[in-house]
PDB file of C-alpha atoms in Angstrom:
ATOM      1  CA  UNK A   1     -16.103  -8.822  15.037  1.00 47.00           C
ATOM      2  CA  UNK A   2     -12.824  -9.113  16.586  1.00 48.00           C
ATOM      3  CA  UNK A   3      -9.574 -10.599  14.923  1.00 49.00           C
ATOM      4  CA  UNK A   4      -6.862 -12.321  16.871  1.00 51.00           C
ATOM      5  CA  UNK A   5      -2.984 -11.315  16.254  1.00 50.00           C
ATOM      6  CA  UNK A   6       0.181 -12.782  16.315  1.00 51.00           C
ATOM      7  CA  UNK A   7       0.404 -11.962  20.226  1.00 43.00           C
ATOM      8  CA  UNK A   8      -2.994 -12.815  20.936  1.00 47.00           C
ATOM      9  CA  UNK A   9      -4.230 -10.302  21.273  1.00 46.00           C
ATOM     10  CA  UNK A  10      -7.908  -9.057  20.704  1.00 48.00           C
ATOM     11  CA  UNK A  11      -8.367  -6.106  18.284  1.00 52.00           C
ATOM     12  CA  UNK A  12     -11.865  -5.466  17.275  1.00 57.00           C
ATOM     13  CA  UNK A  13     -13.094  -5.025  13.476  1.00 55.00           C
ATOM     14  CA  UNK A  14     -15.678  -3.280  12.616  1.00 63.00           C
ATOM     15  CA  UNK A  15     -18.906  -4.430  11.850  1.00 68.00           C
ATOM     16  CA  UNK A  16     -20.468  -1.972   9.522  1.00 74.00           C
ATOM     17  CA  UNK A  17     -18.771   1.500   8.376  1.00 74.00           C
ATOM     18  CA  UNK A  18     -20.005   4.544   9.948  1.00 76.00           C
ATOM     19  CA  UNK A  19     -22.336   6.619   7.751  1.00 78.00           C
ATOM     20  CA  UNK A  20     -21.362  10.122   8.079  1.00 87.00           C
ATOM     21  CA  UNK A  21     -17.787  11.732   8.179  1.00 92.00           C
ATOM     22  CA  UNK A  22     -15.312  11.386  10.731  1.00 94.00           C
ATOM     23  CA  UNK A  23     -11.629  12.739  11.846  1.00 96.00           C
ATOM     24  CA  UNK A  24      -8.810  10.420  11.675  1.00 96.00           C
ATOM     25  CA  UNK A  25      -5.866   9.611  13.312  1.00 98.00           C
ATOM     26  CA  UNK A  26      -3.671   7.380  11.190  1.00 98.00           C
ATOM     27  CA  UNK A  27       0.276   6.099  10.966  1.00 98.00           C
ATOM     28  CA  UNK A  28       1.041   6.056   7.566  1.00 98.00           C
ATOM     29  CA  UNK A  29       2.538   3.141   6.568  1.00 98.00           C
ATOM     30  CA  UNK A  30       2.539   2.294   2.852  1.00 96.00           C
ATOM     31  CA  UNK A  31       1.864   4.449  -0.418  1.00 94.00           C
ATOM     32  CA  UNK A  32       0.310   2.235  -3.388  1.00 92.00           C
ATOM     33  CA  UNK A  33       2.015   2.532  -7.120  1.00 89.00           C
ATOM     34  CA  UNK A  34      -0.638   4.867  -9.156  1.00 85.00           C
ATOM     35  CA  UNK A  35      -3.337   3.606 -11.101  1.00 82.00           C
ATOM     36  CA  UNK A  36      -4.912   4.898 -13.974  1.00 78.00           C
ATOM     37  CA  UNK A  37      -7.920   6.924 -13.364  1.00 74.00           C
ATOM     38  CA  UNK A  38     -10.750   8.435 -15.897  1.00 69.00           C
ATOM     39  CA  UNK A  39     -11.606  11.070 -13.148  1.00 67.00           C
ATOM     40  CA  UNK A  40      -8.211  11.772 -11.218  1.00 61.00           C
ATOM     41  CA  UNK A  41      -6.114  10.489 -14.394  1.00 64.00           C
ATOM     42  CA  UNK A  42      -3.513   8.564 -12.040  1.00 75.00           C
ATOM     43  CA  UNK A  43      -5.096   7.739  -8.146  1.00 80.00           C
ATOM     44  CA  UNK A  44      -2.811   5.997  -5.263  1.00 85.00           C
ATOM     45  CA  UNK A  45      -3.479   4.286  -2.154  1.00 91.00           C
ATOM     46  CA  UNK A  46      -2.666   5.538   1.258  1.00 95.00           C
ATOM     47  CA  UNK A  47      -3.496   2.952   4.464  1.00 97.00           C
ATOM     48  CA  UNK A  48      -2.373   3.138   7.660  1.00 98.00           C
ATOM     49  CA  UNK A  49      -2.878   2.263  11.327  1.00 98.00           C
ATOM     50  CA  UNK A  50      -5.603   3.921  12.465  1.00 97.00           C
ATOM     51  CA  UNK A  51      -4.214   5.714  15.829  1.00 97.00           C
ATOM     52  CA  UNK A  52      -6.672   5.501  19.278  1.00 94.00           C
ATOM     53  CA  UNK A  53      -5.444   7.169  22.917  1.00 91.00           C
ATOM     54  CA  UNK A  54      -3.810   3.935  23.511  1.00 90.00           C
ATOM     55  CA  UNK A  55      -2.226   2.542  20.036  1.00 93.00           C
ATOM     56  CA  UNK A  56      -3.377   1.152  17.431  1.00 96.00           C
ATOM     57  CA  UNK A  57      -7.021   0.087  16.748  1.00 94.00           C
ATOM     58  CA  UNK A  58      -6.939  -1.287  13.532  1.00 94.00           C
ATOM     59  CA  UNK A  59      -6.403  -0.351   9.700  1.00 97.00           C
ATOM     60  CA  UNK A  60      -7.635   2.427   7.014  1.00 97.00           C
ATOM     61  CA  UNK A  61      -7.422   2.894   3.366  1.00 97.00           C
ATOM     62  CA  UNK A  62      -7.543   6.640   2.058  1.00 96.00           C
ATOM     63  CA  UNK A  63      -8.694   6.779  -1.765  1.00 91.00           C
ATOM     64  CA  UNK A  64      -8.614   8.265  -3.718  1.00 88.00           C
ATOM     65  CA  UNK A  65      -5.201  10.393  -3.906  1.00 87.00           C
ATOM     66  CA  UNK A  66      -3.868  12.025  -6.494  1.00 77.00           C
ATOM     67  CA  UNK A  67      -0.284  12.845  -5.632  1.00 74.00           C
ATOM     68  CA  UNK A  68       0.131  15.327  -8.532  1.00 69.00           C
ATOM     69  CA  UNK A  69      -1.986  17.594  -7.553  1.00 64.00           C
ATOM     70  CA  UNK A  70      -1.994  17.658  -3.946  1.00 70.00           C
ATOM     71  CA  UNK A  71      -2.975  20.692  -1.886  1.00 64.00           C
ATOM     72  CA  UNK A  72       0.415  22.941  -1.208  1.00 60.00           C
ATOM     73  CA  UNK A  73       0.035  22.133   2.630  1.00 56.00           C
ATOM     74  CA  UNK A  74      -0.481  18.591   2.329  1.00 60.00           C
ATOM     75  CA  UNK A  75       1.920  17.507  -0.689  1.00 54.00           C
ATOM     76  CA  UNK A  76       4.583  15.874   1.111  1.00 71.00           C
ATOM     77  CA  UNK A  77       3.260  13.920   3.574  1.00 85.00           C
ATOM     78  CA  UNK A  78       5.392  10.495   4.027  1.00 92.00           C
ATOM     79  CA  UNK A  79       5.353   6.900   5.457  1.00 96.00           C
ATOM     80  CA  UNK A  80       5.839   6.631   8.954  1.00 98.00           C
ATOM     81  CA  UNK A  81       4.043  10.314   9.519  1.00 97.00           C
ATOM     82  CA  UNK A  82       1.258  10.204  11.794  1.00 97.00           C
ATOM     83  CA  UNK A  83      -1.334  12.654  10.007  1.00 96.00           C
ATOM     84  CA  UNK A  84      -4.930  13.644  11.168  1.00 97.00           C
ATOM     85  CA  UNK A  85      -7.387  13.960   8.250  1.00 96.00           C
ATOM     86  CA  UNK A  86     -11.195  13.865   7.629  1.00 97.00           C
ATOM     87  CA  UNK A  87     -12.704  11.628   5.893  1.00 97.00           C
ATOM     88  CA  UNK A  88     -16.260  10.383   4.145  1.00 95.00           C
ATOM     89  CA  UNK A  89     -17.139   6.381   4.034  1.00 94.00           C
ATOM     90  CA  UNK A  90     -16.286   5.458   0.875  1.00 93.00           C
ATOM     91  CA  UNK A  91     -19.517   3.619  -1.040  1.00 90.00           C
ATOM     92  CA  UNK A  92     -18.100   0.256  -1.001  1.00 92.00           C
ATOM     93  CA  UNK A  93     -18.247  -3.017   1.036  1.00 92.00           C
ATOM     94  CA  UNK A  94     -14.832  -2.691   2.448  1.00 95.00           C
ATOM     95  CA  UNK A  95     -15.162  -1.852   5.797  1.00 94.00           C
ATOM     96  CA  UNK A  96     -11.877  -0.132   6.105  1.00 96.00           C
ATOM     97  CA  UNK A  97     -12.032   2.046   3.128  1.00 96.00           C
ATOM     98  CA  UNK A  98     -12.476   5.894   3.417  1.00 96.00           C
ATOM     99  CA  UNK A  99     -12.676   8.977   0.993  1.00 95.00           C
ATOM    100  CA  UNK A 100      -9.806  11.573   2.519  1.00 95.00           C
ATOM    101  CA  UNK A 101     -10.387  15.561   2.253  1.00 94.00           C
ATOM    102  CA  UNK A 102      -6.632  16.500   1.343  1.00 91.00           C
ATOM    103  CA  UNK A 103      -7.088  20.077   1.898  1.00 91.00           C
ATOM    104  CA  UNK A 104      -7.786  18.602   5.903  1.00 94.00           C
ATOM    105  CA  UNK A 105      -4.696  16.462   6.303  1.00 94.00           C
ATOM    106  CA  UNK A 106      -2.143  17.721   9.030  1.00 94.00           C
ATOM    107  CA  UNK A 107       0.837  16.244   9.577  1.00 94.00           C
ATOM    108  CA  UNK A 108       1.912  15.465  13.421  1.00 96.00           C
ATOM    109  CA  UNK A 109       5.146  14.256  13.541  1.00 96.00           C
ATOM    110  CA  UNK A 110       7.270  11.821  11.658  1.00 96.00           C
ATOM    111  CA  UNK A 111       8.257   8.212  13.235  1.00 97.00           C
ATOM    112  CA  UNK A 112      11.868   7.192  12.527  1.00 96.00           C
ATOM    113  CA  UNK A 113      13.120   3.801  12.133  1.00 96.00           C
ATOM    114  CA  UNK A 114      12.347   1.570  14.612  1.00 96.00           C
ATOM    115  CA  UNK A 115      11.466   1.917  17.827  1.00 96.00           C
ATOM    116  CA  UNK A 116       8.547   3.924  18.098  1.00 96.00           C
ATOM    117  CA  UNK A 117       6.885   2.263  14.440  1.00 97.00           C
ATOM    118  CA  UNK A 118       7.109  -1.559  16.238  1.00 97.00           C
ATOM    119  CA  UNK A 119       5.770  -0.569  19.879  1.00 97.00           C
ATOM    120  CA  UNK A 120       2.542   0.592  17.595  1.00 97.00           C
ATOM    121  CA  UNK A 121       2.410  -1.659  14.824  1.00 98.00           C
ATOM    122  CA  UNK A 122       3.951  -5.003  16.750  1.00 97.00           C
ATOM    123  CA  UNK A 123       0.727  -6.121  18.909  1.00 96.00           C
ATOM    124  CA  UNK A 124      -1.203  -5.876  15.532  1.00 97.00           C
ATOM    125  CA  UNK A 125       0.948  -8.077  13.485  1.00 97.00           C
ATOM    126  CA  UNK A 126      -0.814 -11.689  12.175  1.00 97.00           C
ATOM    127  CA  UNK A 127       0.925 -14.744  10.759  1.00 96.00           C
ATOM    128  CA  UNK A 128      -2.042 -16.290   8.747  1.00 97.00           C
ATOM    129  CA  UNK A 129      -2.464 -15.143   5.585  1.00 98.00           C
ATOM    130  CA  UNK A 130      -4.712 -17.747   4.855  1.00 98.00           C
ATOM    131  CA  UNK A 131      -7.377 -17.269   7.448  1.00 97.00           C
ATOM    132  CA  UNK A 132      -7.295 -13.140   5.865  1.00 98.00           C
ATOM    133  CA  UNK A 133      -7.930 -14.604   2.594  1.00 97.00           C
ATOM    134  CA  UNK A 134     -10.426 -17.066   3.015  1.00 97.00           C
ATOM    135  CA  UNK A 135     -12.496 -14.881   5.203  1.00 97.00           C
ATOM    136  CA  UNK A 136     -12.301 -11.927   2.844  1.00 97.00           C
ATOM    137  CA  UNK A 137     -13.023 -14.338   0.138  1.00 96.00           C
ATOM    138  CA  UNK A 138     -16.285 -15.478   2.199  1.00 96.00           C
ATOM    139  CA  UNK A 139     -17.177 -11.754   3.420  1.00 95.00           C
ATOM    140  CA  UNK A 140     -17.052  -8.337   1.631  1.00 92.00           C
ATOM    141  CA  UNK A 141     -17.084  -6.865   4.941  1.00 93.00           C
ATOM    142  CA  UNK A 142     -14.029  -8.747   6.237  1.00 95.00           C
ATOM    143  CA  UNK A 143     -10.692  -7.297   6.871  1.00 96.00           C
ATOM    144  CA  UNK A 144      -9.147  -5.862   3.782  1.00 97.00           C
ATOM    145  CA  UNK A 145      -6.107  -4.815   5.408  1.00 98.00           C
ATOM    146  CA  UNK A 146      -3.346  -6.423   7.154  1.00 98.00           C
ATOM    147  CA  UNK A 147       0.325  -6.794   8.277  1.00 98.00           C
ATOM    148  CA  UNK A 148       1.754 -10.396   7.901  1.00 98.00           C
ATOM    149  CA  UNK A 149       4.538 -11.903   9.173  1.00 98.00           C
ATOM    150  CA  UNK A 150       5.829 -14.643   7.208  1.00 98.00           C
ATOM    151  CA  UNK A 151       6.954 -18.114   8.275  1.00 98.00           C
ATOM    152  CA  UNK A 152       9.015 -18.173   5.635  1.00 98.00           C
ATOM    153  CA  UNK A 153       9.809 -16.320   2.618  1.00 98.00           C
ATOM    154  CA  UNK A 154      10.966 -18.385  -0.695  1.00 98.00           C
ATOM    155  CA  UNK A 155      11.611 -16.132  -3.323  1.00 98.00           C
ATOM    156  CA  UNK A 156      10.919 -12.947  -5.366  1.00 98.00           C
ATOM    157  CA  UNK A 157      10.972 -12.690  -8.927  1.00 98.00           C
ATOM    158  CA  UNK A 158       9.982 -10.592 -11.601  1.00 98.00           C
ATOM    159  CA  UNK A 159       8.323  -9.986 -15.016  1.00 98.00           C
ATOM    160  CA  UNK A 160       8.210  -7.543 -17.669  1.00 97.00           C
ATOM    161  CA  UNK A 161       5.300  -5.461 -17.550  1.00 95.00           C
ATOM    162  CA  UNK A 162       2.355  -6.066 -20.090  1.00 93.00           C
ATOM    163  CA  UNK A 163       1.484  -2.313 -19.993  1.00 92.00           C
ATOM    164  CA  UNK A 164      -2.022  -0.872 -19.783  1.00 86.00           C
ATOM    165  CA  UNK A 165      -4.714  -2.506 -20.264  1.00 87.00           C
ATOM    166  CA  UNK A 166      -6.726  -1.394 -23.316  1.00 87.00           C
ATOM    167  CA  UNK A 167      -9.641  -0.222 -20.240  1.00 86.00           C
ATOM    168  CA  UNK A 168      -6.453   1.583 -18.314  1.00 82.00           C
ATOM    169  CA  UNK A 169      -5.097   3.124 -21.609  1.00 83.00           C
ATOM    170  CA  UNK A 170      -8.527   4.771 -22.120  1.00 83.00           C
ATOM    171  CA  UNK A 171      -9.074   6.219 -18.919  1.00 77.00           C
ATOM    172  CA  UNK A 172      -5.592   7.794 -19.208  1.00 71.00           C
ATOM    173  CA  UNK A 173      -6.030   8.913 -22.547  1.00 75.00           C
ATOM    174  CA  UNK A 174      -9.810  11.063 -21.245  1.00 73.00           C
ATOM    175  CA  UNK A 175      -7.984  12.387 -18.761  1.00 63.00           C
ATOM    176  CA  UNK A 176      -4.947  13.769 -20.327  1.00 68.00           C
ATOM    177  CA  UNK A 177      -7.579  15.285 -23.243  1.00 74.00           C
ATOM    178  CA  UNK A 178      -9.935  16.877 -20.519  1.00 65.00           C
ATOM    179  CA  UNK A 179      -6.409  18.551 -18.898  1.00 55.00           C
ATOM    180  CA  UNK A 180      -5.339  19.721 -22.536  1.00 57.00           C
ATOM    181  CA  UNK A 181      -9.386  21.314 -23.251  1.00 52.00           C
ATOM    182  CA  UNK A 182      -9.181  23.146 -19.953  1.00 52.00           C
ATOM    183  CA  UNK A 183      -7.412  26.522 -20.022  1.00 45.00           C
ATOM    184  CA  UNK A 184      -7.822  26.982 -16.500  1.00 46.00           C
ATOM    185  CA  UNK A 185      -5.782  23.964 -15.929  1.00 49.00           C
ATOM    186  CA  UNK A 186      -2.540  25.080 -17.490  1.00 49.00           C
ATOM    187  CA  UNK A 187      -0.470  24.752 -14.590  1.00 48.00           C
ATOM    188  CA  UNK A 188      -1.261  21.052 -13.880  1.00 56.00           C
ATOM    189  CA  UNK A 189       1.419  17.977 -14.865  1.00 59.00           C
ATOM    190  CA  UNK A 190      -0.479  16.744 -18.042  1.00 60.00           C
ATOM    191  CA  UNK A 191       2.330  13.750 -18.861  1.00 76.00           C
ATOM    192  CA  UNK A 192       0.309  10.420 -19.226  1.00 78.00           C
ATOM    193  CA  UNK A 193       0.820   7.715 -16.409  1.00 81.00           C
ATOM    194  CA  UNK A 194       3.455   5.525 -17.751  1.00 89.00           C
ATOM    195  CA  UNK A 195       3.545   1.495 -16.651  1.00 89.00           C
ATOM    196  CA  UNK A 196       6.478   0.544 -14.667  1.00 93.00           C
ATOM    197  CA  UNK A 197       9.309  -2.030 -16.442  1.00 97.00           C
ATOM    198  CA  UNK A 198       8.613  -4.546 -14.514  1.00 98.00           C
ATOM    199  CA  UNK A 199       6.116  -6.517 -11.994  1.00 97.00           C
ATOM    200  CA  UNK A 200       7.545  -7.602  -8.973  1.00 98.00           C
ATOM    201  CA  UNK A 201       6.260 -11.123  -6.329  1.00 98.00           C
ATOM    202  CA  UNK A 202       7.467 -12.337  -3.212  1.00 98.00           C
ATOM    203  CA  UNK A 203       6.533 -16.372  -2.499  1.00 98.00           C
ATOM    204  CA  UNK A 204       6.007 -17.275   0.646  1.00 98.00           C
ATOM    205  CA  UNK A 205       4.669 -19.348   3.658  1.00 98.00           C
ATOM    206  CA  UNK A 206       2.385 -18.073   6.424  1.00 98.00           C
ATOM    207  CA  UNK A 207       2.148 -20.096   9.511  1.00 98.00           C
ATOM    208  CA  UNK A 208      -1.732 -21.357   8.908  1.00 98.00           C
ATOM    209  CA  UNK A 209      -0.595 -25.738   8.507  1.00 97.00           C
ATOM    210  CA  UNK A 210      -2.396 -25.717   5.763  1.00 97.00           C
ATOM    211  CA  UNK A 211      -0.608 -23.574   3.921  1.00 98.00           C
ATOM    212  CA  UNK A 212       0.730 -23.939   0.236  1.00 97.00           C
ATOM    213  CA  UNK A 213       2.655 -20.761  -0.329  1.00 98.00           C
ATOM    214  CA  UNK A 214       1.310 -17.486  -1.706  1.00 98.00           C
ATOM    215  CA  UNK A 215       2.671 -15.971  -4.141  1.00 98.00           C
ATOM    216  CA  UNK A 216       1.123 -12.337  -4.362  1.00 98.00           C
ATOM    217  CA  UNK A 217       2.044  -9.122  -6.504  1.00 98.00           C
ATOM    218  CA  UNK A 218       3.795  -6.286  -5.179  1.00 98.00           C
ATOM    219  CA  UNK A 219       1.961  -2.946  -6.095  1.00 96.00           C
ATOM    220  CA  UNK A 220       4.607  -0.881  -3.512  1.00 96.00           C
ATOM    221  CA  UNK A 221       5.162   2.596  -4.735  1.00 94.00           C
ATOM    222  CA  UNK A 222       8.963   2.847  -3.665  1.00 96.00           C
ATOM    223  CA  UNK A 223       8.872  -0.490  -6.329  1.00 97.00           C
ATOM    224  CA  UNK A 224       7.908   1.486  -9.226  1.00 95.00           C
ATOM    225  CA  UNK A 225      10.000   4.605  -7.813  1.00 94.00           C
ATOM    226  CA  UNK A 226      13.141   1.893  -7.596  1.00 97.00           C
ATOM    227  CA  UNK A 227      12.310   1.576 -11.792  1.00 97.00           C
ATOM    228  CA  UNK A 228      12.082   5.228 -12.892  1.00 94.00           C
ATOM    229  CA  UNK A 229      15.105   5.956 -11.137  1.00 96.00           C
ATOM    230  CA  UNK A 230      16.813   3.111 -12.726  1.00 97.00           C
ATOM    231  CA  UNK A 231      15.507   4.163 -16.447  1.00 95.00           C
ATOM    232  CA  UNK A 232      18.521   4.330 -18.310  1.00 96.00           C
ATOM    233  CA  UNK A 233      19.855   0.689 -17.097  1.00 97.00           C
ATOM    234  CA  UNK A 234      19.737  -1.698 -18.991  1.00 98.00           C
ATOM    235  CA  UNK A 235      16.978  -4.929 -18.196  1.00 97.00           C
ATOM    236  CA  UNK A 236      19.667  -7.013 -16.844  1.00 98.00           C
ATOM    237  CA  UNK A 237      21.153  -4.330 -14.750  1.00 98.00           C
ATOM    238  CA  UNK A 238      17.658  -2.950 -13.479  1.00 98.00           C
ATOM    239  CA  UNK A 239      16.563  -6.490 -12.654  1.00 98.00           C
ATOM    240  CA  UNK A 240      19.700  -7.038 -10.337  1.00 98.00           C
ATOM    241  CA  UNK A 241      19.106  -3.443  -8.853  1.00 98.00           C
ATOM    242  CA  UNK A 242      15.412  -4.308  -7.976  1.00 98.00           C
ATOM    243  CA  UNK A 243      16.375  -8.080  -6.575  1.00 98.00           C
ATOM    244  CA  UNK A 244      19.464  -6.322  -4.467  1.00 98.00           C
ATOM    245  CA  UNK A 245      16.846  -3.765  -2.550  1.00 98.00           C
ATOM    246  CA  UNK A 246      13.788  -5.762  -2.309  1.00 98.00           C
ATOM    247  CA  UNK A 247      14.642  -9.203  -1.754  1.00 98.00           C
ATOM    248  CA  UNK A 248      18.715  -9.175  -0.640  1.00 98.00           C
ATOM    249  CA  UNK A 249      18.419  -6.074   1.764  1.00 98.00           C
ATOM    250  CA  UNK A 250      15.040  -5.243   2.669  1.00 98.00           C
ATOM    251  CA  UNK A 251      14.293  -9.610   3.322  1.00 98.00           C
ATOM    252  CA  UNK A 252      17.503 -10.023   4.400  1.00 98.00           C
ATOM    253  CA  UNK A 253      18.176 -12.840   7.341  1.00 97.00           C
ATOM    254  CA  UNK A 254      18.403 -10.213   9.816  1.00 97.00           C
ATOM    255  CA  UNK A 255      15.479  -8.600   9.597  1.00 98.00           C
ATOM    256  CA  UNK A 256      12.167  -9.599  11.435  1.00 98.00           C
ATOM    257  CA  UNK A 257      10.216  -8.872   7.739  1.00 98.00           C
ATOM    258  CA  UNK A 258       6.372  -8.794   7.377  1.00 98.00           C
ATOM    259  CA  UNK A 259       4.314  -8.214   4.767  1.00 98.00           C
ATOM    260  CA  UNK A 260       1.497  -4.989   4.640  1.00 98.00           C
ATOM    261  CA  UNK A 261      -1.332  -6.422   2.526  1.00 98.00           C
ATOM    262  CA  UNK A 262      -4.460  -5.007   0.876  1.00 98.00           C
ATOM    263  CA  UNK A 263      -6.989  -6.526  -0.993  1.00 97.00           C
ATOM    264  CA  UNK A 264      -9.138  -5.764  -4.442  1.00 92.00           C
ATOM    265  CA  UNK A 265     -12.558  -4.210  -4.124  1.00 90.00           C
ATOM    266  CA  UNK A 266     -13.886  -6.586  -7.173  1.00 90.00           C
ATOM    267  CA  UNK A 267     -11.744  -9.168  -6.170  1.00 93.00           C
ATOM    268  CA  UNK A 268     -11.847  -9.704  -2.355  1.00 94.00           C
ATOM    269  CA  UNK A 269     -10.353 -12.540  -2.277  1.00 95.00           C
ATOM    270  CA  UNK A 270      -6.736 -10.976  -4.076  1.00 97.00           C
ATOM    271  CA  UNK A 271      -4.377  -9.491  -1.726  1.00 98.00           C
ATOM    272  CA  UNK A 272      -1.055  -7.685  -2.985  1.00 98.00           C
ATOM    273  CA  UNK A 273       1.487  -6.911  -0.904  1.00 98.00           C
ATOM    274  CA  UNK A 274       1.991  -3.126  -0.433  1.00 97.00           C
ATOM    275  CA  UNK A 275       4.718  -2.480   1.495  1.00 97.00           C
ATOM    276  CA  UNK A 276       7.323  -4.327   3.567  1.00 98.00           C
ATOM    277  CA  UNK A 277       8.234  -3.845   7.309  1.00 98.00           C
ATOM    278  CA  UNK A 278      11.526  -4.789   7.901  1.00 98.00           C
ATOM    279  CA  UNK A 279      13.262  -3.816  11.762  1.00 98.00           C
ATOM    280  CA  UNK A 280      16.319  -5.685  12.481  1.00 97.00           C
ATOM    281  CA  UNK A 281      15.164  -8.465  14.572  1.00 94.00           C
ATOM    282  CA  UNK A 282      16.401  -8.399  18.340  1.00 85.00           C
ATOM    283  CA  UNK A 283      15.824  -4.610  18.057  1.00 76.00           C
TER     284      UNK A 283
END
């Protein structure tokens, strides 16, 4: 299965996910906001570029991570790092998702801003959001992972957060109580997962004709990092921190933005946007 992108170019897509462990090469290029987790107690979302002797080949997912309790060696990995790290096909349709052994990871280099990051990630940009969806919605085994350019981006808002969901709560609460039974476990961070102030959309347009706007959550960790450092603001304040860095500077005029997108394992059809690239354009 191949998928065309915004350069026309031909990148291939898997077919079906290999069935026994492999070594990968990957650019790092977003980090999820955690989610509760009855086993890990708080997991996050790694995907990158996955790296061949040429450039890139496509896209990975690595879950699940806990970022508390990372391996020593391994704990502070970043975006942009080009990492080797082996892997086990997760047991799920998405073709692109893989189980990471932490203990594995080893960190190359680091890319810095921007030169280096577009001549890898630039021939395997799209600009139809729309086709994504709708085949994802139409195929488990479609692409789950993306980075979208935007024809044109309307607005960003926000919301306060609802908080857990009774089902998050719960999974939070078992795994704080197994921590606090375990006495060989006293060194470990037992504070609970705590929701983030506010959720956080972009709206926009992608350049399918038929497009009527998306308007899709962001689940970015430096969003919810953005919050907790801005805890003792008030809402007004915090709100006008959070529009200043993610919609005036990081979208701002000129910058050539697009859009890293993942989708939901239940819900195939639901992307979020995690992460934003954002070179100055003409650069």
């Amino acid at each position: 299965m191949t998928m065309e992108t915004l350069f026309g170019d031909m990148v291939e897509h898997p077919t079906e996910k290999p069935s026994g462990p492999a070594r990968h090469r990957v650019l790092i290029t977003v980090k999820a906001a955690p989610n509760p987790s009855i086993t890990h107690g708080e997991t996050v979302c790694v995907a990158g570029a996955l790296l061949g002797d040429y450039g890139a080949t496509g896209w990975i997912r690595l879950y699940p991570i806990n970022f508390r309790h990372l391996p020593s060696a391994t704990e502070d990995f970043k975006k942009y790092d080009i990492v080797t790290v082996e892997c086990q096909p997760a047991g799920e349709a998405r073709l692109e998702s893989w189980k990471p052994n932490m203990s594995t990871l080893h960190v190359e280099t680091n890319l810095p801003p921007w030169k280096r990051r577009q001549q890898l990630l630039e021939p395997i940009i799209d600009d139809a959001m729309c086709r994504i969806r709708n085949a994802a919605s139409a195929d488990a085994k479609a692409r789950s992972l993306a980075l979208v350019r935007p024809t044109e981006i309307l607005g960003f808002r926000l919301e306060p957060h609802p908080g857990w969901s009774k089902d998050e709560q719960s999974k939070i609460d078992a795994y704080v109580n197994q921590l606090e039974l375990d006495v060989f476990e006293e060194a470990q961070d037992k504070t609970p997962l705590e929701p983030p102030r506010f959720r956080g959309f972009y709206k926009w347009r992608c350049a399918d004709p038929k497009c009527t706007t998306h308007e899709q959550s962001i689940i970015d960790w430096e969003f919810v990092a953005l919050q907790r450092h801005l805890w003792n603001r008030s809402d007004e304040d915090a709100r006008a921190a959070i529009r200043k860095r993610f919609f005036e500077e990081i979208c701002a005029p000129g910058n050539d933005v697009a859009f890293y997108v993942g989708n939901q394992a239940k819900r195939p059809q639901t992307f979020s946007i995690l992460g934003v690239y954002y070179p100055k354009k003409g650069t």
